[in-house]
Short mmCIF file of C-alpha atoms and ligand atoms in Angstrom, two decimals:
data_model
loop_
_atom_site.label_atom_id
_atom_site.label_comp_id
_atom_site.label_asym_id
_atom_site.label_seq_id
_atom_site.Cartn_x
_atom_site.Cartn_y
_atom_site.Cartn_z
CA MET A 1 14.24 -151.79 -9.39
CA VAL A 2 11.84 -150.12 -7.74
CA GLU A 3 11.72 -146.59 -6.20
CA MET A 4 9.38 -145.78 -3.63
CA ASP A 5 8.83 -142.20 -2.94
CA GLY A 6 8.04 -140.63 0.52
CA ASP A 7 7.35 -137.79 2.16
CA GLU A 8 7.94 -134.20 3.86
CA MET A 9 11.98 -133.63 4.15
CA THR A 10 13.10 -136.45 3.20
CA ARG A 11 11.19 -136.52 -0.05
CA VAL A 12 12.78 -132.98 -1.02
CA VAL A 13 16.05 -134.62 -0.36
CA TRP A 14 15.29 -137.44 -2.85
CA LYS A 15 14.90 -135.63 -5.13
CA MET A 16 18.05 -133.39 -4.88
CA VAL A 17 19.68 -136.70 -3.97
CA LYS A 18 18.39 -137.89 -7.42
CA ASP A 19 18.77 -134.63 -9.57
CA LYS A 20 22.89 -134.42 -8.54
CA LEU A 21 23.46 -137.72 -7.60
CA LEU A 22 22.28 -140.55 -9.87
CA LEU A 23 20.08 -138.77 -13.13
CA PRO A 24 23.60 -137.17 -14.52
CA TYR A 25 25.19 -140.63 -14.90
CA LEU A 26 22.83 -143.90 -14.42
CA ASP A 27 20.70 -145.45 -17.19
CA THR A 28 18.79 -147.51 -15.56
CA ASN A 29 15.61 -148.97 -15.41
CA VAL A 30 13.10 -147.65 -12.76
CA GLU A 31 10.10 -147.95 -12.05
CA TYR A 32 8.80 -145.58 -9.55
CA TYR A 33 5.90 -145.76 -6.96
CA ASP A 34 4.69 -143.13 -5.83
CA LEU A 35 3.92 -143.57 -1.96
CA HIS A 36 3.18 -140.14 -0.88
CA ILE A 37 0.37 -139.68 1.90
CA ARG A 38 -1.65 -137.97 -0.48
CA ASN A 39 -1.24 -140.62 -3.28
CA ARG A 40 -1.91 -143.45 -0.96
CA ASP A 41 -5.30 -142.23 0.45
CA ASN A 42 -6.11 -141.85 -3.20
CA THR A 43 -5.34 -145.51 -4.61
CA ASN A 44 -6.72 -146.66 -0.86
CA ASP A 45 -3.45 -147.34 -0.46
CA GLN A 46 -3.25 -149.89 -3.18
CA VAL A 47 0.46 -147.96 -4.26
CA THR A 48 1.76 -149.38 -1.50
CA VAL A 49 0.97 -153.21 -2.56
CA ASP A 50 2.24 -152.44 -5.40
CA ALA A 51 5.10 -150.91 -4.68
CA ALA A 52 6.03 -153.94 -2.71
CA ASN A 53 4.58 -157.26 -5.66
CA ALA A 54 6.67 -154.49 -8.26
CA THR A 55 9.75 -154.75 -5.44
CA MET A 56 9.15 -158.40 -5.04
CA LYS A 57 9.45 -159.48 -9.31
CA TYR A 58 12.07 -157.06 -10.06
CA GLY A 59 14.02 -157.66 -6.75
CA VAL A 60 15.42 -154.92 -5.09
CA GLY A 61 13.18 -151.43 -4.57
CA VAL A 62 15.08 -147.98 -2.91
CA LYS A 63 12.12 -146.42 -0.45
CA CYS A 64 11.99 -142.67 1.03
CA ALA A 65 11.01 -142.02 4.62
CA THR A 66 6.84 -141.95 4.51
CA ILE A 67 4.33 -140.64 6.82
CA THR A 68 2.91 -143.26 8.68
CA PRO A 69 -0.69 -141.97 9.71
CA ASN A 70 -1.87 -141.02 13.29
CA ALA A 71 -4.77 -139.20 14.43
CA ASP A 72 -3.08 -135.93 13.68
CA ARG A 73 -1.62 -136.62 10.01
CA VAL A 74 -5.64 -137.92 9.77
CA LYS A 75 -5.95 -134.01 10.50
CA GLU A 76 -3.55 -132.75 8.52
CA TYR A 77 -3.62 -134.13 5.45
CA ASN A 78 -7.48 -134.89 5.40
CA LEU A 79 -7.33 -139.20 5.33
CA LYS A 80 -10.34 -141.67 4.65
CA GLU A 81 -8.64 -143.15 6.65
CA MET A 82 -5.40 -144.11 8.89
CA TRP A 83 -3.74 -146.23 7.22
CA LYS A 84 -1.10 -148.52 8.01
CA SER A 85 2.41 -148.05 7.73
CA PRO A 86 3.84 -147.85 4.46
CA ASN A 87 6.87 -149.81 5.97
CA ALA A 88 4.69 -152.46 7.86
CA THR A 89 2.76 -154.07 4.26
CA ILE A 90 6.06 -154.55 2.68
CA ARG A 91 7.63 -155.66 5.22
CA SER A 92 4.98 -158.61 6.71
CA MET A 93 4.40 -159.31 1.99
CA LEU A 94 8.46 -159.90 1.86
CA ASP A 95 8.83 -161.27 4.97
CA GLY A 96 12.68 -161.07 6.22
CA THR A 97 15.02 -159.58 8.22
CA VAL A 98 16.14 -155.76 8.36
CA PHE A 99 20.17 -155.73 9.25
CA ARG A 100 20.56 -151.54 10.58
CA LYS A 101 24.23 -150.60 10.41
CA PRO A 102 25.57 -146.85 11.27
CA ILE A 103 27.76 -144.99 8.45
CA LEU A 104 31.15 -144.66 9.95
CA VAL A 105 33.25 -141.85 9.36
CA LYS A 106 37.12 -141.12 10.85
CA ASN A 107 35.93 -137.03 12.96
CA ILE A 108 32.58 -138.41 14.27
CA ARG A 109 33.82 -140.92 17.69
CA PRO A 110 30.99 -143.40 19.16
CA PHE A 111 28.83 -141.44 22.65
CA VAL A 112 30.01 -144.62 23.66
CA SER A 113 33.97 -144.72 23.80
CA THR A 114 33.88 -148.14 24.30
CA TRP A 115 32.35 -148.58 21.34
CA LYS A 116 35.56 -149.26 18.31
CA LYS A 117 33.60 -151.77 15.68
CA PRO A 118 29.96 -151.00 14.65
CA ILE A 119 27.43 -152.84 16.09
CA ILE A 120 24.07 -154.12 13.52
CA ILE A 121 21.79 -154.93 14.92
CA GLY A 122 18.90 -157.38 13.00
CA ARG A 123 16.13 -156.68 13.19
CA HIS A 124 13.25 -159.01 12.73
CA ALA A 125 10.27 -157.68 10.40
CA TYR A 126 7.67 -159.25 10.73
CA GLY A 127 4.65 -159.66 13.13
CA ASP A 128 4.59 -158.84 16.95
CA VAL A 129 3.30 -155.49 17.22
CA TYR A 130 3.44 -154.41 13.93
CA SER A 131 0.85 -156.60 12.87
CA ASN A 132 -1.22 -156.66 15.93
CA THR A 133 -4.90 -156.39 16.25
CA GLU A 134 -5.71 -154.46 19.54
CA MET A 135 -8.95 -153.16 21.64
CA SER A 136 -10.26 -150.91 24.19
CA ILE A 137 -12.10 -152.44 27.06
CA PRO A 138 -14.77 -150.37 28.02
CA GLY A 139 -15.63 -151.70 31.06
CA PRO A 140 -15.92 -154.97 33.21
CA GLY A 141 -16.04 -157.96 31.60
CA LYS A 142 -13.69 -161.40 30.56
CA ALA A 143 -11.19 -161.02 27.87
CA GLU A 144 -9.74 -164.46 26.15
CA ILE A 145 -8.05 -165.76 23.71
CA VAL A 146 -9.10 -168.10 21.23
CA PHE A 147 -7.27 -170.70 18.40
CA THR A 148 -9.99 -172.49 16.07
CA PRO A 149 -7.98 -175.26 14.22
CA SER A 150 -9.15 -175.74 10.26
CA ASP A 151 -9.71 -179.73 11.42
CA GLY A 152 -11.76 -179.00 13.01
CA SER A 153 -11.19 -179.88 16.05
CA GLY A 154 -12.20 -178.27 19.13
CA PRO A 155 -10.78 -175.05 20.00
CA SER A 156 -8.22 -174.02 22.46
CA GLN A 157 -8.66 -170.88 24.80
CA LYS A 158 -7.43 -169.17 28.14
CA THR A 159 -8.93 -165.96 29.81
CA ILE A 160 -6.29 -163.16 29.42
CA GLN A 161 -8.43 -160.58 32.54
CA GLU A 162 -11.46 -160.69 33.90
CA PHE A 163 -12.20 -156.84 33.56
CA THR A 164 -13.09 -155.03 36.58
CA GLY A 165 -12.98 -151.89 35.36
CA SER A 166 -12.16 -150.17 31.37
CA GLY A 167 -8.88 -151.63 29.98
CA ILE A 168 -6.93 -152.50 26.68
CA ILE A 169 -5.58 -155.64 25.28
CA GLN A 170 -3.61 -156.81 22.50
CA GLY A 171 -3.48 -159.74 20.71
CA ILE A 172 0.14 -160.72 18.28
CA HIS A 173 1.55 -163.56 16.99
CA ASN A 174 4.29 -164.85 14.47
CA THR A 175 5.15 -167.82 12.89
CA ASP A 176 7.66 -170.48 12.67
CA GLU A 177 8.21 -170.23 9.46
CA SER A 178 9.03 -166.30 9.59
CA ILE A 179 11.28 -166.84 12.58
CA GLN A 180 13.09 -168.96 10.94
CA SER A 181 13.76 -167.20 8.04
CA PHE A 182 14.75 -165.02 10.40
CA ALA A 183 17.37 -167.28 11.93
CA ARG A 184 18.67 -168.64 8.46
CA ALA A 185 19.66 -164.42 7.40
CA CYS A 186 21.08 -163.72 10.86
CA PHE A 187 23.15 -166.38 10.37
CA THR A 188 24.21 -166.27 6.89
CA TYR A 189 24.79 -162.48 7.56
CA ALA A 190 27.68 -163.22 10.17
CA PHE A 191 28.82 -166.07 8.58
CA ASP A 192 29.58 -163.85 5.95
CA GLU A 193 30.79 -160.49 7.89
CA LYS A 194 32.90 -162.98 10.55
CA ILE A 195 31.51 -161.57 12.83
CA ASP A 196 29.78 -162.60 15.94
CA LEU A 197 26.45 -163.06 16.48
CA TRP A 198 24.39 -162.24 19.23
CA PHE A 199 20.53 -163.01 20.05
CA SER A 200 18.82 -161.73 23.29
CA THR A 201 15.01 -161.94 24.11
CA LYS A 202 12.38 -161.28 27.09
CA ASP A 203 12.57 -165.51 27.51
CA THR A 204 12.61 -165.28 31.74
CA ILE A 205 8.74 -163.50 31.47
CA SER A 206 7.38 -164.76 27.96
CA LYS A 207 7.94 -169.13 27.93
CA THR A 208 6.51 -169.79 25.25
CA TYR A 209 6.43 -166.79 23.19
CA ASP A 210 10.18 -165.20 23.71
CA ALA A 211 10.82 -168.72 24.50
CA ARG A 212 10.03 -170.06 20.56
CA PHE A 213 12.61 -167.29 19.15
CA ARG A 214 15.38 -168.62 21.92
CA ASP A 215 14.84 -172.56 20.33
CA ILE A 216 14.42 -171.84 17.18
CA PHE A 217 18.22 -169.67 17.19
CA GLU A 218 19.22 -172.55 19.23
CA ASP A 219 18.09 -175.31 16.22
CA GLU A 220 19.40 -173.87 13.76
CA TYR A 221 22.37 -173.13 15.56
CA LYS A 222 22.36 -177.16 16.25
CA GLU A 223 21.95 -178.19 12.92
CA ASN A 224 24.43 -175.39 10.78
CA TRP A 225 26.01 -173.57 11.89
CA ILE A 226 27.91 -174.79 14.34
CA ALA A 227 30.89 -176.16 12.48
CA LYS A 228 31.47 -173.04 10.11
CA PHE A 229 31.35 -170.60 12.73
CA GLN A 230 34.21 -172.77 14.00
CA ASP A 231 36.06 -172.74 11.14
CA VAL A 232 35.96 -168.73 10.95
CA GLY A 233 36.27 -168.30 14.68
CA ILE A 234 33.28 -166.73 15.41
CA GLU A 235 30.60 -167.43 18.06
CA TYR A 236 27.35 -167.70 19.00
CA PHE A 237 25.80 -165.83 21.75
CA PHE A 238 21.98 -165.99 23.17
CA THR A 239 21.32 -163.44 26.49
CA LEU A 240 18.31 -162.40 28.36
CA ILE A 241 17.71 -158.75 26.43
CA ASP A 242 18.28 -157.34 29.58
CA ASP A 243 21.79 -158.87 29.68
CA ALA A 244 22.99 -158.08 26.59
CA VAL A 245 21.67 -154.43 26.74
CA ALA A 246 24.40 -153.89 29.57
CA ARG A 247 27.27 -155.77 27.78
CA ILE A 248 26.27 -154.08 24.44
CA ILE A 249 27.18 -150.66 25.92
CA ARG A 250 30.74 -152.48 27.57
CA SER A 251 31.24 -154.15 24.29
CA GLU A 252 33.42 -153.29 21.38
CA GLY A 253 31.01 -153.56 19.24
CA GLY A 254 31.89 -155.30 16.14
CA MET A 255 29.07 -157.84 16.15
CA LEU A 256 25.57 -158.73 14.47
CA TRP A 257 22.92 -158.22 17.23
CA ALA A 258 19.42 -160.00 16.11
CA LEU A 259 16.50 -158.79 18.08
CA LYS A 260 12.99 -159.08 17.38
CA ASN A 261 10.62 -156.75 15.14
CA TYR A 262 10.02 -154.27 18.79
CA ASP A 263 13.52 -154.48 20.48
CA GLY A 264 15.06 -153.54 17.26
CA ASP A 265 13.23 -150.38 16.14
CA VAL A 266 14.45 -149.23 19.24
CA MET A 267 17.57 -150.35 19.48
CA SER A 268 18.91 -148.87 16.13
CA ASP A 269 17.42 -145.84 16.86
CA MET A 270 19.68 -145.70 19.65
CA ILE A 271 22.70 -147.08 18.39
CA ALA A 272 22.88 -144.71 15.42
CA ALA A 273 21.93 -141.34 17.53
CA ALA A 274 24.98 -142.91 19.95
CA ASN A 275 26.97 -142.67 16.68
CA GLY A 276 26.78 -139.63 15.68
CA SER A 277 23.14 -139.22 14.33
CA LEU A 278 19.63 -141.05 13.17
CA ALA A 279 21.11 -140.49 9.48
CA MET A 280 24.60 -142.02 10.23
CA MET A 281 22.40 -145.27 10.09
CA THR A 282 21.78 -147.52 6.62
CA SER A 283 19.06 -150.71 6.22
CA VAL A 284 18.24 -153.26 4.53
CA LEU A 285 15.08 -155.33 4.02
CA VAL A 286 16.73 -159.16 3.12
CA SER A 287 13.95 -161.30 2.56
CA PRO A 288 14.35 -165.30 2.17
CA HIS A 289 13.23 -165.59 -0.93
CA GLY A 290 16.07 -163.24 -2.15
CA TYR A 291 14.17 -159.94 -2.20
CA PHE A 292 16.21 -156.68 -0.85
CA GLU A 293 14.99 -153.16 0.16
CA TYR A 294 17.05 -150.24 0.74
CA GLU A 295 15.90 -147.37 3.32
CA ALA A 296 17.53 -145.04 5.61
CA ALA A 297 16.50 -145.80 8.97
CA HIS A 298 15.20 -142.09 9.74
CA GLY A 299 11.96 -140.03 8.90
CA THR A 300 10.59 -138.11 7.01
CA VAL A 301 12.30 -135.44 9.44
CA GLN A 302 9.12 -133.30 9.68
CA LYS A 303 10.24 -130.42 11.67
CA HIS A 304 12.88 -129.68 8.71
CA TYR A 305 9.88 -129.43 6.15
CA TYR A 306 7.72 -126.78 8.49
CA LYS A 307 11.54 -124.75 7.87
CA HIS A 308 11.81 -125.55 4.38
CA LEU A 309 7.73 -124.28 3.38
CA ASN A 310 8.57 -121.38 5.89
CA LYS A 311 11.42 -120.65 3.52
CA GLU A 312 14.00 -121.50 6.03
CA GLU A 313 17.09 -122.69 5.45
CA THR A 314 17.56 -126.86 6.91
CA SER A 315 20.56 -128.75 7.18
CA THR A 316 19.05 -131.97 6.66
CA ASN A 317 21.29 -134.84 6.27
CA SER A 318 21.63 -137.29 3.32
CA MET A 319 23.41 -139.68 4.27
CA ALA A 320 21.14 -142.36 4.68
CA LEU A 321 18.98 -141.81 1.35
CA ILE A 322 22.76 -141.79 -0.23
CA PHE A 323 23.87 -144.81 1.47
CA ALA A 324 19.88 -146.56 0.44
CA TRP A 325 20.63 -145.66 -3.28
CA ALA A 326 23.97 -146.98 -3.29
CA GLY A 327 23.23 -150.22 -1.60
CA CYS A 328 19.88 -150.46 -4.31
CA LEU A 329 21.98 -150.30 -6.94
CA ARG A 330 25.03 -152.08 -6.03
CA LYS A 331 22.97 -155.00 -5.48
CA ARG A 332 21.40 -154.93 -8.99
CA GLY A 333 24.83 -154.54 -10.48
CA GLU A 334 25.40 -157.87 -8.22
CA LEU A 335 22.68 -159.68 -9.21
CA ASP A 336 23.55 -158.49 -13.01
CA GLY A 337 27.09 -158.81 -13.36
CA THR A 338 26.82 -154.91 -14.17
CA GLU A 339 30.37 -153.88 -12.72
CA ASN A 340 30.37 -150.34 -13.69
CA LEU A 341 27.03 -150.23 -11.22
CA VAL A 342 28.95 -151.67 -8.33
CA ASP A 343 31.80 -149.72 -8.97
CA PHE A 344 29.51 -146.35 -9.52
CA ALA A 345 27.65 -147.26 -5.68
CA ASN A 346 31.17 -147.80 -4.72
CA LYS A 347 32.00 -144.41 -5.64
CA LEU A 348 29.12 -142.99 -4.39
CA GLU A 349 29.38 -144.46 -0.65
CA GLU A 350 32.96 -143.30 -0.64
CA ALA A 351 32.72 -139.45 -2.23
CA ALA A 352 29.96 -139.10 0.98
CA ILE A 353 32.74 -140.09 3.24
CA GLU A 354 34.96 -138.10 2.46
CA THR A 355 32.91 -135.30 1.59
CA VAL A 356 31.63 -135.44 5.74
CA GLU A 357 35.83 -136.40 6.52
CA SER A 358 36.46 -133.16 4.81
CA GLY A 359 34.78 -131.01 7.60
CA ILE A 360 32.21 -129.75 5.64
CA MET A 361 28.48 -131.27 7.24
CA THR A 362 25.28 -130.94 7.87
CA GLY A 363 24.21 -128.93 11.11
CA ASP A 364 24.01 -133.21 13.65
CA LEU A 365 27.31 -133.99 12.65
CA LEU A 366 28.40 -130.20 13.86
CA LEU A 367 27.44 -130.87 16.63
CA VAL A 368 28.96 -134.59 17.51
CA ALA A 369 32.31 -134.33 14.98
CA GLN A 370 35.95 -133.47 16.31
CA LYS A 371 36.15 -129.99 16.31
CA SER A 372 38.69 -128.32 13.43
CA PRO A 373 39.14 -125.64 11.70
CA ASN A 374 37.93 -127.18 8.22
CA ASN A 375 34.52 -127.56 9.46
CA LYS A 376 31.97 -126.24 7.38
CA ARG A 377 28.52 -126.34 8.15
CA VAL A 378 26.35 -126.27 4.98
CA ASN A 379 22.68 -126.35 4.10
CA THR A 380 20.81 -130.11 2.69
CA GLN A 381 21.31 -128.73 -0.83
CA GLU A 382 25.37 -127.67 -0.12
CA PHE A 383 26.26 -130.91 1.19
CA ILE A 384 24.72 -132.89 -1.63
CA ASP A 385 26.56 -129.76 -4.02
CA ALA A 386 29.97 -131.25 -2.12
CA ILE A 387 29.49 -134.71 -2.45
CA GLY A 388 28.51 -134.30 -6.06
CA GLU A 389 31.64 -132.01 -7.45
CA ARG A 390 33.62 -135.39 -5.13
CA LEU A 391 31.95 -138.16 -7.19
CA HIS A 392 31.88 -136.11 -10.50
CA ARG A 393 36.05 -135.91 -9.93
CA LYS A 394 36.41 -139.64 -9.29
CA LEU A 395 34.04 -140.76 -12.10
CA TRP A 396 36.12 -138.52 -14.68
CA ARG A 397 39.58 -139.32 -12.79
P1 NAP B 1 12.37 -138.34 12.40
O1 NAP B 1 12.06 -138.27 10.61
O2 NAP B 1 13.22 -139.90 12.05
O3 NAP B 1 12.75 -136.61 13.17
C1 NAP B 1 12.66 -136.88 13.97
C2 NAP B 1 14.51 -136.24 14.07
O4 NAP B 1 16.02 -136.96 14.18
C3 NAP B 1 14.49 -134.48 13.41
O5 NAP B 1 13.73 -133.96 13.72
C4 NAP B 1 15.75 -133.77 13.35
O6 NAP B 1 16.37 -133.21 14.82
C5 NAP B 1 16.58 -135.95 13.66
N1 NAP B 1 16.69 -136.08 12.24
C6 NAP B 1 16.81 -137.52 11.65
N2 NAP B 1 16.57 -137.34 10.48
C7 NAP B 1 17.63 -136.33 10.38
C8 NAP B 1 18.14 -136.02 9.04
N3 NAP B 1 18.08 -136.51 7.69
N4 NAP B 1 19.38 -134.98 9.28
C9 NAP B 1 19.21 -134.10 9.95
N5 NAP B 1 18.56 -134.08 11.33
C10 NAP B 1 17.50 -135.46 11.07
O7 NAP B 1 11.22 -138.34 13.19
P2 NAP B 1 10.05 -138.25 13.60
O8 NAP B 1 10.13 -136.96 13.14
O9 NAP B 1 9.76 -138.97 14.45
O10 NAP B 1 9.29 -138.61 12.94
C11 NAP B 1 8.24 -137.93 11.12
C12 NAP B 1 7.95 -138.73 10.07
O11 NAP B 1 8.17 -139.63 10.03
C13 NAP B 1 6.90 -139.64 11.03
O12 NAP B 1 5.49 -139.22 10.69
C14 NAP B 1 6.48 -141.18 10.95
O13 NAP B 1 6.38 -142.14 10.68
C15 NAP B 1 7.49 -140.76 10.18
N6 NAP B 1 9.30 -142.04 9.90
C16 NAP B 1 8.64 -142.87 8.99
C17 NAP B 1 9.65 -143.72 8.95
C18 NAP B 1 9.60 -144.58 7.45
O14 NAP B 1 9.29 -144.77 7.15
N7 NAP B 1 11.08 -145.68 7.52
C19 NAP B 1 10.92 -144.27 10.19
C20 NAP B 1 10.18 -143.81 11.63
C21 NAP B 1 9.13 -142.26 10.91
P3 NAP B 1 16.46 -131.92 14.71
O15 NAP B 1 14.90 -131.73 14.56
O16 NAP B 1 16.72 -131.82 16.39
O17 NAP B 1 17.19 -131.09 13.77
MG1 MG B 2 12.57 -146.51 15.39
#
């Protein structure tokens, strides 16, 4: 399997997780790629491309959170360039859909009191604003969108705006092929899990772009899924995104909510926060070609990292990173038929959940957990140690 190391606090936690929870028990070939911002800069971001290629070669990968450079980061790390988001690079190479599922524990109730079951987000991981072309418009002039066919026939063009002053424009795209595989991945996931599938876009405003997503999903449903969905008693439901947001809040949960790339990015953060913490969300990229990439849904936890550098105590939650490793190991085991590895991955997740349910938790969870005399706030290392003790007991029972 492929391991992609990352940045800041998650890099610190990544090492603790490996040292305490993985290396003592595993004898697995892991190909290591260091996506630290400095290494990406030194290799002109080639390391990200290499890691994505390796993930396609081996079929499974696990990735730590990484810095997506912005102007501040370019200054902070003295970067040659404002490199693209590694996630965007990897996703556009692997294609596919990101499924984000909250990690539920008994002693943390979602903020939305009607939610009884997890709401899983299926985020299209290709195109739209993540691989856009943007331009600043300095002053008056005409902005156009042009398509030039490869067959030599004449171009088609439309006016975006006749600018009378300065402004901005943006070009985005998607492909029918990618939307089709997004649809297929979502129907497959919903069917496997026996849960309803919801899909929503802004098709009333975006009558060509978003409407295409709606139509492709509808065709996929009619062609391949109507009978199967009826058999297991689940539904496919399309609605305008505004309506979907309102319904989700009042729902019981328990559905897969398919969303376009940007909608899925934002909504998964909302769902994660409503379930207690950004660190209580797992994320897996499922590619139509059969590749799987596991990661945490949160970022590099920059604020905690600066504390860590200052030798202040941190209480960073490692749940999502642990679940990323567990997901990757389980998939490797399933693909190879190595039961021991699957069993190890399951026990690792159980140990992590039981630790939180026993009251031992990081600061982010203590704020939202049900009050109990057993609750104890622990620091980053102590949390991983507590999970490690439980895991050890489970493995040698
Ligand atoms: P973030 O790392 O997700 O953290 C935002 C805040 O959420 C933290 O300050 C912390 O709140 C809380 N938090 C997130 N994860 C936590 C955890 N494991 N345990 C405890 N608290 C947690 O987002 P950010 O600080 O906005 O972004 C930092 C960097 O991450 C950026 O450079 C961004 O580009 C990158 N990023 C990477 C990915 C990825 O690689 N998948 C995704 C998103 C962002 P408190 O400070 O209140 O404790
Ligand atoms: Mg996000």
